[in-house]
Tab-separated table of C-alpha atoms in Angstrom:
chain	number	residue	atom	x	y	z
A	1	UNK	CA	42.023	10.856	3.950
A	2	UNK	CA	41.574	7.270	4.406
A	3	UNK	CA	40.056	4.964	1.048
A	4	UNK	CA	36.967	4.681	1.199
A	5	UNK	CA	35.312	1.596	2.815
A	6	UNK	CA	32.556	-1.140	0.922
A	7	UNK	CA	30.357	0.110	2.994
A	8	UNK	CA	31.038	4.096	2.037
A	9	UNK	CA	28.823	5.747	-0.978
A	10	UNK	CA	30.491	6.493	-4.166
A	11	UNK	CA	31.211	10.343	-5.346
A	12	UNK	CA	27.211	11.708	-6.097
A	13	UNK	CA	28.315	12.043	-9.792
A	14	UNK	CA	29.085	8.861	-10.767
A	15	UNK	CA	25.550	7.635	-9.489
A	16	UNK	CA	23.996	11.278	-11.308
A	17	UNK	CA	25.891	10.320	-14.392
A	18	UNK	CA	24.458	7.568	-14.595
A	19	UNK	CA	21.709	8.431	-17.760
A	20	UNK	CA	19.770	5.061	-16.913
A	21	UNK	CA	19.281	5.399	-13.483
A	22	UNK	CA	18.054	8.725	-13.825
A	23	UNK	CA	15.589	7.852	-16.108
A	24	UNK	CA	14.637	5.453	-13.489
A	25	UNK	CA	14.471	7.726	-10.809
A	26	UNK	CA	12.968	9.944	-12.256
A	27	UNK	CA	10.125	7.551	-13.733
A	28	UNK	CA	9.979	6.256	-9.851
A	29	UNK	CA	8.637	9.959	-9.170
A	30	UNK	CA	6.402	10.586	-11.329
A	31	UNK	CA	5.127	6.842	-11.476
A	32	UNK	CA	4.596	7.299	-7.497
A	33	UNK	CA	3.614	11.316	-6.965
A	34	UNK	CA	0.439	9.359	-9.186
A	35	UNK	CA	0.394	6.304	-7.046
A	36	UNK	CA	0.237	8.353	-3.947
A	37	UNK	CA	-2.112	10.686	-5.310
A	38	UNK	CA	-4.641	8.666	-6.340
A	39	UNK	CA	-4.465	6.828	-3.186
A	40	UNK	CA	-6.091	10.261	-1.141
A	41	UNK	CA	-8.037	11.141	-4.394
A	42	UNK	CA	-10.124	8.399	-4.344
A	43	UNK	CA	-10.697	8.180	-0.774
A	44	UNK	CA	-11.283	11.734	-0.729
A	45	UNK	CA	-13.766	11.811	-4.030
A	46	UNK	CA	-15.734	8.684	-2.531
A	47	UNK	CA	-16.289	10.741	0.840
A	48	UNK	CA	-16.490	14.408	-0.434
A	49	UNK	CA	-18.674	13.299	-3.730
A	50	UNK	CA	-20.194	10.389	-3.429
A	51	UNK	CA	-20.632	10.706	0.424
A	52	UNK	CA	-19.791	7.831	1.871
A	53	UNK	CA	-20.272	6.393	5.081
A	54	UNK	CA	-17.144	5.337	7.635
A	55	UNK	CA	-17.192	1.851	6.576
A	56	UNK	CA	-17.818	2.206	2.857
A	57	UNK	CA	-13.925	4.465	2.767
A	58	UNK	CA	-12.654	1.099	5.142
A	59	UNK	CA	-14.168	-1.157	2.051
A	60	UNK	CA	-12.696	1.097	-0.670
A	61	UNK	CA	-8.761	1.723	1.110
A	62	UNK	CA	-9.123	-2.273	1.958
A	63	UNK	CA	-10.177	-2.563	-1.613
A	64	UNK	CA	-6.928	-1.010	-3.404
A	65	UNK	CA	-4.874	-2.669	-1.080
A	66	UNK	CA	-5.842	-5.992	-1.274
A	67	UNK	CA	-3.560	-7.021	-4.470
A	68	UNK	CA	-0.814	-6.184	-1.822
A	69	UNK	CA	-1.294	-9.317	-0.357
A	70	UNK	CA	-2.773	-11.437	-3.002
A	71	UNK	CA	-0.443	-11.144	-6.131
A	72	UNK	CA	2.714	-9.672	-3.950
A	73	UNK	CA	4.158	-13.032	-4.124
A	74	UNK	CA	3.206	-13.540	-7.635
A	75	UNK	CA	4.221	-10.482	-8.891
A	76	UNK	CA	7.671	-10.932	-6.813
A	77	UNK	CA	8.146	-14.605	-9.070
A	78	UNK	CA	7.743	-12.931	-12.360
A	79	UNK	CA	9.386	-10.104	-12.141
A	80	UNK	CA	12.591	-11.805	-11.075
A	81	UNK	CA	12.533	-13.693	-14.565
A	82	UNK	CA	11.593	-10.147	-16.789
A	83	UNK	CA	12.695	-6.704	-18.018
A	84	UNK	CA	11.388	-4.479	-15.213
A	85	UNK	CA	11.279	-1.753	-17.603
A	86	UNK	CA	8.862	-4.037	-19.444
A	87	UNK	CA	7.316	-4.488	-16.444
A	88	UNK	CA	6.561	-0.791	-15.104
A	89	UNK	CA	6.086	0.502	-18.543
A	90	UNK	CA	3.089	-1.927	-18.534
A	91	UNK	CA	2.121	-0.605	-16.044
A	92	UNK	CA	2.158	3.182	-15.903
A	93	UNK	CA	0.312	2.397	-19.184
A	94	UNK	CA	-2.030	0.742	-17.618
A	95	UNK	CA	-3.043	2.634	-14.406
A	96	UNK	CA	-3.162	6.172	-16.713
A	97	UNK	CA	-5.922	4.339	-18.131
A	98	UNK	CA	-7.779	3.475	-16.216
A	99	UNK	CA	-7.239	6.765	-13.985
A	100	UNK	CA	-8.181	8.536	-17.351
A	101	UNK	CA	-11.585	6.209	-17.724
A	102	UNK	CA	-12.657	7.758	-14.324
A	103	UNK	CA	-12.184	10.892	-14.548
A	104	UNK	CA	-14.644	11.029	-17.160
A	105	UNK	CA	-16.911	8.923	-15.591
A	106	UNK	CA	-16.767	12.032	-13.228
A	107	UNK	CA	-16.993	14.727	-15.734
A	108	UNK	CA	-19.790	12.730	-17.048
A	109	UNK	CA	-21.581	11.939	-13.370
A	110	UNK	CA	-21.481	8.595	-13.759
A	111	UNK	CA	-18.957	7.399	-11.110
A	112	UNK	CA	-19.969	5.493	-8.379
A	113	UNK	CA	-18.671	4.090	-5.494
A	114	UNK	CA	-18.530	0.801	-7.153
A	115	UNK	CA	-16.495	1.751	-10.440
A	116	UNK	CA	-14.954	3.740	-7.871
A	117	UNK	CA	-13.462	0.823	-6.282
A	118	UNK	CA	-12.911	-1.172	-9.227
A	119	UNK	CA	-11.222	1.395	-10.380
A	120	UNK	CA	-8.703	1.086	-7.022
A	121	UNK	CA	-8.066	-2.877	-7.383
A	122	UNK	CA	-6.860	-2.095	-10.810
A	123	UNK	CA	-4.759	0.793	-10.084
A	124	UNK	CA	-3.724	-0.976	-6.778
A	125	UNK	CA	-3.098	-3.951	-8.841
A	126	UNK	CA	-0.764	-2.417	-11.257
A	127	UNK	CA	0.799	-0.316	-8.114
A	128	UNK	CA	2.227	-3.545	-6.759
A	129	UNK	CA	4.345	-4.826	-10.182
A	130	UNK	CA	5.356	-1.542	-10.015
A	131	UNK	CA	6.285	-0.913	-7.087
A	132	UNK	CA	8.697	-4.132	-6.991
A	133	UNK	CA	9.992	-3.449	-10.163
A	134	UNK	CA	11.837	-0.732	-9.230
A	135	UNK	CA	13.152	-2.084	-6.667
A	136	UNK	CA	14.629	-5.244	-8.175
A	137	UNK	CA	15.438	-2.703	-11.351
A	138	UNK	CA	18.289	-0.634	-8.712
A	139	UNK	CA	19.394	-3.794	-8.146
A	140	UNK	CA	20.309	-4.634	-11.175
A	141	UNK	CA	21.225	-1.213	-12.502
A	142	UNK	CA	23.079	0.475	-10.413
A	143	UNK	CA	26.418	-1.207	-8.476
A	144	UNK	CA	26.423	-2.710	-5.409
A	145	UNK	CA	28.341	-0.435	-3.689
A	146	UNK	CA	25.970	2.283	-5.452
A	147	UNK	CA	22.604	1.145	-3.362
A	148	UNK	CA	22.762	2.823	-0.338
A	149	UNK	CA	22.848	6.094	-2.065
A	150	UNK	CA	20.705	5.210	-5.117
A	151	UNK	CA	18.133	3.970	-1.926
A	152	UNK	CA	18.121	6.940	-0.633
A	153	UNK	CA	17.022	8.922	-3.970
A	154	UNK	CA	14.595	6.626	-4.230
A	155	UNK	CA	12.766	6.294	-1.551
A	156	UNK	CA	13.089	9.888	-1.621
A	157	UNK	CA	11.392	10.358	-4.288
A	158	UNK	CA	8.554	7.773	-3.281
A	159	UNK	CA	8.553	9.432	0.742
A	160	UNK	CA	8.176	12.805	-1.182
A	161	UNK	CA	5.818	11.088	-3.249
A	162	UNK	CA	3.530	10.298	-0.489
A	163	UNK	CA	3.031	13.965	0.727
A	164	UNK	CA	3.056	15.374	-1.938
A	165	UNK	CA	0.678	13.767	-4.552
A	166	UNK	CA	-2.251	13.608	-1.377
A	167	UNK	CA	-1.434	17.417	-1.081
A	168	UNK	CA	-1.771	17.235	-4.462
A	169	UNK	CA	-4.385	15.456	-4.413
A	170	UNK	CA	-6.142	17.638	-1.542
A	171	UNK	CA	-6.195	20.816	-3.534
A	172	UNK	CA	-7.322	19.511	-7.067
A	173	UNK	CA	-9.972	18.283	-4.899
A	174	UNK	CA	-11.402	21.322	-3.123
A	175	UNK	CA	-9.958	24.203	-5.015
A	176	UNK	CA	-11.157	22.111	-8.783
A	177	UNK	CA	-13.595	19.597	-8.843
A	178	UNK	CA	-12.983	15.724	-8.850
A	179	UNK	CA	-12.694	15.129	-12.017
A	180	UNK	CA	-9.239	16.577	-12.457
A	181	UNK	CA	-8.245	15.394	-9.115
A	182	UNK	CA	-8.477	12.049	-10.820
A	183	UNK	CA	-6.898	12.844	-13.867
A	184	UNK	CA	-3.378	14.681	-12.564
A	185	UNK	CA	-2.441	11.225	-11.295
A	186	UNK	CA	-2.717	9.806	-14.853
A	187	UNK	CA	-1.242	12.182	-15.817
A	188	UNK	CA	1.433	11.447	-13.348
A	189	UNK	CA	1.206	7.943	-14.766
A	190	UNK	CA	1.585	9.107	-18.109
A	191	UNK	CA	5.110	11.161	-17.385
A	192	UNK	CA	6.736	7.695	-15.890
A	193	UNK	CA	5.697	5.728	-18.646
A	194	UNK	CA	7.824	7.952	-21.226
A	195	UNK	CA	11.084	7.902	-18.553
A	196	UNK	CA	10.952	4.657	-17.958
A	197	UNK	CA	10.280	3.481	-21.872
A	198	UNK	CA	13.805	5.831	-22.550
A	199	UNK	CA	16.112	3.275	-20.044
A	200	UNK	CA	18.936	1.442	-22.506
A	201	UNK	CA	21.067	-0.759	-21.099
A	202	UNK	CA	20.202	-4.568	-20.424
A	203	UNK	CA	20.201	-5.591	-17.888
A	204	UNK	CA	20.916	-8.701	-16.014
A	205	UNK	CA	18.473	-10.804	-15.766
A	206	UNK	CA	18.660	-14.552	-14.291
A	207	UNK	CA	18.874	-17.035	-16.996
A	208	UNK	CA	15.580	-19.684	-16.706
A	209	UNK	CA	18.107	-23.163	-16.461
A	210	UNK	CA	16.249	-25.775	-18.774
A	211	UNK	CA	13.622	-27.560	-17.174
A	212	UNK	CA	14.050	-24.667	-14.214
A	213	UNK	CA	10.833	-24.267	-11.840
A	214	UNK	CA	7.858	-23.224	-12.365
A	215	UNK	CA	6.754	-19.528	-10.686
A	216	UNK	CA	4.714	-21.217	-7.592
A	217	UNK	CA	8.717	-23.041	-6.681
A	218	UNK	CA	10.470	-20.127	-7.130
A	219	UNK	CA	7.793	-18.114	-4.825
A	220	UNK	CA	8.485	-20.895	-2.315
A	221	UNK	CA	11.410	-19.934	-2.415
A	222	UNK	CA	12.347	-16.709	-2.048
A	223	UNK	CA	9.362	-17.263	0.999
A	224	UNK	CA	11.796	-19.913	2.491
A	225	UNK	CA	14.815	-17.797	1.735
A	226	UNK	CA	13.056	-14.839	3.656
A	227	UNK	CA	12.266	-17.214	6.727
A	228	UNK	CA	15.003	-18.824	6.942
A	229	UNK	CA	16.308	-15.011	7.641
A	230	UNK	CA	16.468	-13.658	10.851
A	231	UNK	CA	16.975	-10.904	10.084
A	232	UNK	CA	14.711	-10.622	7.038
A	233	UNK	CA	11.521	-12.447	9.756
A	234	UNK	CA	12.444	-9.228	11.440
A	235	UNK	CA	11.748	-6.970	9.233
A	236	UNK	CA	8.747	-8.923	7.582
A	237	UNK	CA	7.260	-8.627	11.110
A	238	UNK	CA	7.814	-5.043	11.703
A	239	UNK	CA	6.454	-3.775	8.631
A	240	UNK	CA	3.312	-5.983	9.160
A	241	UNK	CA	3.037	-4.172	12.376
A	242	UNK	CA	3.086	-0.999	11.701
A	243	UNK	CA	1.296	-1.076	8.464
A	244	UNK	CA	-1.800	-3.242	10.005
A	245	UNK	CA	-2.020	0.128	12.348
A	246	UNK	CA	-1.290	2.738	10.131
A	247	UNK	CA	-3.603	2.094	7.983
A	248	UNK	CA	-5.977	1.640	10.497
A	249	UNK	CA	-4.636	6.049	11.599
A	250	UNK	CA	-5.070	6.568	7.847
A	251	UNK	CA	-7.948	5.517	7.794
A	252	UNK	CA	-9.438	7.490	10.811
A	253	UNK	CA	-7.071	10.434	10.166
A	254	UNK	CA	-9.307	11.414	7.046
A	255	UNK	CA	-12.099	11.055	9.028
A	256	UNK	CA	-11.347	13.055	11.340
A	257	UNK	CA	-9.102	16.255	9.314
A	258	UNK	CA	-12.454	17.126	7.675
A	259	UNK	CA	-15.034	16.081	10.878
A	260	UNK	CA	-13.827	16.464	13.887
A	261	UNK	CA	-11.058	19.282	12.775
A	262	UNK	CA	-13.175	20.818	10.325
A	263	UNK	CA	-10.671	21.490	8.167
A	264	UNK	CA	-10.540	21.777	4.271
A	265	UNK	CA	-9.275	19.967	1.683
A	266	UNK	CA	-7.211	22.140	0.989
A	267	UNK	CA	-5.430	22.100	4.800
A	268	UNK	CA	-6.037	18.114	4.319
A	269	UNK	CA	-3.884	18.461	1.966
A	270	UNK	CA	-1.545	21.151	3.415
A	271	UNK	CA	-1.750	19.259	6.645
A	272	UNK	CA	-0.599	15.815	5.180
A	273	UNK	CA	1.906	17.626	2.513
A	274	UNK	CA	3.527	18.162	5.618
A	275	UNK	CA	5.870	14.556	6.283
A	276	UNK	CA	7.389	15.518	3.528
A	277	UNK	CA	9.975	18.646	4.237
A	278	UNK	CA	10.231	15.532	7.054
A	279	UNK	CA	10.850	12.985	5.092
A	280	UNK	CA	13.710	14.558	2.978
A	281	UNK	CA	15.486	15.636	6.225
A	282	UNK	CA	15.258	11.926	7.193
A	283	UNK	CA	16.949	10.800	3.972
A	284	UNK	CA	19.960	12.768	4.752
A	285	UNK	CA	20.192	11.491	8.224
A	286	UNK	CA	19.867	8.093	7.061
A	287	UNK	CA	23.146	8.478	4.583
A	288	UNK	CA	24.309	10.067	8.522
A	289	UNK	CA	23.629	8.508	11.157
A	290	UNK	CA	23.878	4.164	10.918
A	291	UNK	CA	27.336	4.301	10.457
A	292	UNK	CA	28.044	7.119	13.484
A	293	UNK	CA	25.650	5.881	16.112
A	294	UNK	CA	24.774	2.501	14.750
A	295	UNK	CA	21.690	0.336	12.214
A	296	UNK	CA	20.016	-0.713	15.284
A	297	UNK	CA	19.915	1.581	17.794
A	298	UNK	CA	19.068	4.233	14.492
A	299	UNK	CA	16.234	1.738	13.388
A	300	UNK	CA	14.653	1.496	17.522
A	301	UNK	CA	14.840	5.735	18.160
A	302	UNK	CA	13.525	6.549	14.330
A	303	UNK	CA	10.657	3.955	14.910
A	304	UNK	CA	9.968	5.242	18.362
A	305	UNK	CA	9.550	9.017	18.126
A	306	UNK	CA	8.564	8.961	15.145
A	307	UNK	CA	5.463	7.422	15.319
A	308	UNK	CA	5.068	7.724	18.785
A	309	UNK	CA	4.197	11.572	17.968
A	310	UNK	CA	0.512	10.440	16.453
A	311	UNK	CA	-0.157	10.056	20.170
A	312	UNK	CA	-0.477	13.304	20.474
A	313	UNK	CA	-3.858	13.904	17.694
A	314	UNK	CA	-6.660	12.857	19.559
A	315	UNK	CA	-5.851	14.561	22.112
A	316	UNK	CA	-6.072	17.677	19.190
A	317	UNK	CA	-9.191	20.572	19.040
A	318	UNK	CA	-10.021	23.573	18.177
A	319	UNK	CA	-9.813	26.003	15.684
A	320	UNK	CA	-8.139	24.963	11.512
A	321	UNK	CA	-5.283	27.327	13.168
A	322	UNK	CA	-4.652	26.194	16.453
A	323	UNK	CA	-4.401	22.003	15.276
A	324	UNK	CA	-3.101	22.240	11.542
A	325	UNK	CA	-0.029	24.240	12.552
A	326	UNK	CA	0.070	20.991	15.757
A	327	UNK	CA	-0.389	18.536	13.121
A	328	UNK	CA	1.918	20.578	10.406
A	329	UNK	CA	4.578	19.684	13.661
A	330	UNK	CA	3.265	15.475	13.823
A	331	UNK	CA	4.006	15.016	9.680
A	332	UNK	CA	6.742	16.495	10.243
A	333	UNK	CA	8.513	14.278	13.044
A	334	UNK	CA	6.892	11.537	12.003
A	335	UNK	CA	8.103	11.209	7.738
A	336	UNK	CA	11.917	11.941	9.075
A	337	UNK	CA	11.341	8.618	12.114
A	338	UNK	CA	9.421	7.490	8.917
A	339	UNK	CA	11.260	7.851	6.053
A	340	UNK	CA	14.971	6.462	8.270
A	341	UNK	CA	13.632	4.165	8.859
A	342	UNK	CA	12.559	2.761	4.929
A	343	UNK	CA	15.967	3.456	3.760
A	344	UNK	CA	18.082	2.099	6.419
A	345	UNK	CA	15.495	-0.981	6.648
A	346	UNK	CA	15.902	-1.308	2.654
A	347	UNK	CA	18.957	-1.345	2.564
A	348	UNK	CA	19.507	-4.169	5.212
A	349	UNK	CA	17.377	-6.109	3.106
A	350	UNK	CA	18.743	-5.906	0.380
A	351	UNK	CA	22.599	-5.949	1.697
A	352	UNK	CA	21.444	-9.829	2.628
A	353	UNK	CA	19.794	-10.927	-0.238
A	354	UNK	CA	21.658	-12.443	-3.481
A	355	UNK	CA	20.223	-10.377	-6.399
A	356	UNK	CA	18.583	-13.042	-8.217
A	357	UNK	CA	16.400	-12.647	-5.365
A	358	UNK	CA	15.832	-9.251	-4.749
A	359	UNK	CA	12.396	-9.428	-7.009
A	360	UNK	CA	10.862	-12.070	-4.957
A	361	UNK	CA	12.220	-11.276	-0.934
A	362	UNK	CA	10.664	-7.196	-1.700
A	363	UNK	CA	7.030	-9.071	-2.889
A	364	UNK	CA	7.868	-11.272	0.007
A	365	UNK	CA	8.359	-8.708	2.289
A	366	UNK	CA	5.634	-6.669	0.392
A	367	UNK	CA	3.105	-9.602	0.612
A	368	UNK	CA	3.849	-9.713	4.236
A	369	UNK	CA	3.592	-6.272	5.529
A	370	UNK	CA	1.155	-3.961	3.409
A	371	UNK	CA	-0.758	-7.055	3.175
A	372	UNK	CA	-2.036	-6.516	6.773
A	373	UNK	CA	-2.975	-2.988	5.587
A	374	UNK	CA	-6.688	-4.137	4.158
A	375	UNK	CA	-7.119	-5.647	7.144
A	376	UNK	CA	-6.376	-2.148	9.151
A	377	UNK	CA	-8.082	-0.424	6.609
A	378	UNK	CA	-11.406	-2.735	7.438
A	379	UNK	CA	-10.552	-2.686	10.754
A	380	UNK	CA	-10.239	1.433	11.335
A	381	UNK	CA	-13.601	1.694	9.648
A	382	UNK	CA	-15.322	-0.759	12.390
A	383	UNK	CA	-13.382	1.486	15.379
A	384	UNK	CA	-14.624	4.642	14.140
A	385	UNK	CA	-18.454	2.663	13.306
A	386	UNK	CA	-17.890	1.006	17.405
A	387	UNK	CA	-16.143	4.153	19.066
A	388	UNK	CA	-15.538	6.775	17.397
A	389	UNK	CA	-13.018	8.323	15.419
A	390	UNK	CA	-11.169	9.753	18.025
A	391	UNK	CA	-11.065	6.417	20.025
A	392	UNK	CA	-10.414	5.023	17.669
A	393	UNK	CA	-7.423	7.174	16.501
A	394	UNK	CA	-5.446	6.864	20.022
A	395	UNK	CA	-5.840	2.565	20.007
A	396	UNK	CA	-4.598	2.830	16.353
A	397	UNK	CA	-1.975	5.035	17.231
A	398	UNK	CA	-1.181	2.686	20.317
A	399	UNK	CA	-0.689	0.070	17.125
A	400	UNK	CA	1.706	1.950	15.694
A	401	UNK	CA	3.902	1.793	18.138
A	402	UNK	CA	3.450	-2.473	18.662
A	403	UNK	CA	7.048	-2.353	15.265
A	404	UNK	CA	9.576	-0.867	17.373
A	405	UNK	CA	8.962	-2.759	20.166
A	406	UNK	CA	9.907	-5.632	18.240
A	407	UNK	CA	12.885	-4.136	15.867
A	408	UNK	CA	13.950	-3.863	19.753
A	409	UNK	CA	13.921	-7.261	20.208
A	410	UNK	CA	14.685	-8.621	16.995
A	411	UNK	CA	18.507	-8.822	14.744
A	412	UNK	CA	17.785	-5.201	13.459
A	413	UNK	CA	18.251	-3.635	17.456
A	414	UNK	CA	21.211	-4.954	17.707
A	415	UNK	CA	22.479	-4.490	14.172
A	416	UNK	CA	25.957	-2.274	14.554
A	417	UNK	CA	28.040	0.213	12.767
A	418	UNK	CA	28.479	-1.724	9.323
A	419	UNK	CA	25.766	-3.252	7.064
A	420	UNK	CA	25.544	-7.618	8.345
A	421	UNK	CA	26.886	-9.310	4.744
A	422	UNK	CA	25.201	-9.926	2.138
A	423	UNK	CA	24.853	-13.195	0.452
A	424	UNK	CA	26.678	-12.465	-3.235
A	425	UNK	CA	26.319	-13.438	-6.206
A	426	UNK	CA	22.639	-14.161	-8.039
A	427	UNK	CA	21.944	-17.025	-6.055
A	428	UNK	CA	17.843	-17.854	-6.404
A	429	UNK	CA	19.064	-18.916	-10.386
A	430	UNK	CA	16.498	-22.132	-11.913
């Protein structure tokens, strides 16, 4: 039996025997469920309970996503100097309190769009801190040769939460009440708080040298590193193209399902949940296909298939008995393709980035990629008002195919069966 190469993942027991990683994974899973429950519950509450129109819904989603654009770079510079455990615990506590306050306001009948928007901004801000921190934490807690397996576990949880959270939220809004749906997010964040708080391993935080540079200088260093690396530039551009179009599509989709297809809250939750099983398939494939067919070929193919399947959605008509199975199939394909892209891109990004710059690079990619989502949300609401939901959804679905085109003509599309050589070391310290 051949000995494993440096890119081969270690046996599962090496990773899952690690108590610190288990607590990180459990906490990150609960946190992602809380975050993605809130992402759909708050808009659904706005539409179903408060009667929000398309423009108001787009503005609400944009408000929740704005922190990714405005704060990601600063958060990355800060997190590179802090214990990620401290950042994650504080973010979990803050989000639990905020959603608990929203639930109380809903119980007492005092919930309105303004308070909902304020809560969305605060939760979005704290989510930026947590998401940047957990990505940096994985690099600090896990050996380099275990990163692919660790990322597969973490990204698998995130993708499952992206679908399971909205599904749970849709069911709770439909079957129980808005306050219960909002409170469920607070419970998830409390569970994450308890799990992450139990991490005891000392992190290898880069030391600040005497007279070291300030936060803005570190932000510039992270930005310059990303801009100077052709692979990371391609990741940023492809991510921005996808997130912009997908955010527009999601805004329209949340209106299209209940209004055009007459789906109930439970039906919406079921359709959104269909991405989950697909994501699990994508996680399994991500550990096998790139080494067999090449990282570039897998990335481009998965993006074309996963994003392209959305093109059939605007043409759907008929009762839920007809449309729900088709939409679930769309979700399965989209989930598998999206997860395959996510895990592969993260492995590439972490491999080419020095340890001391992991948080800043993650934040820069988040800022450029996810920072485009508020504009996409606003565009989605505007397109619905101008052209209607079906035409708006078709335009957004076509826009999602720009991302695989960018990957195909970039260094990402030319990657072979091995990851690119890493920068090594703990560069980025001052």
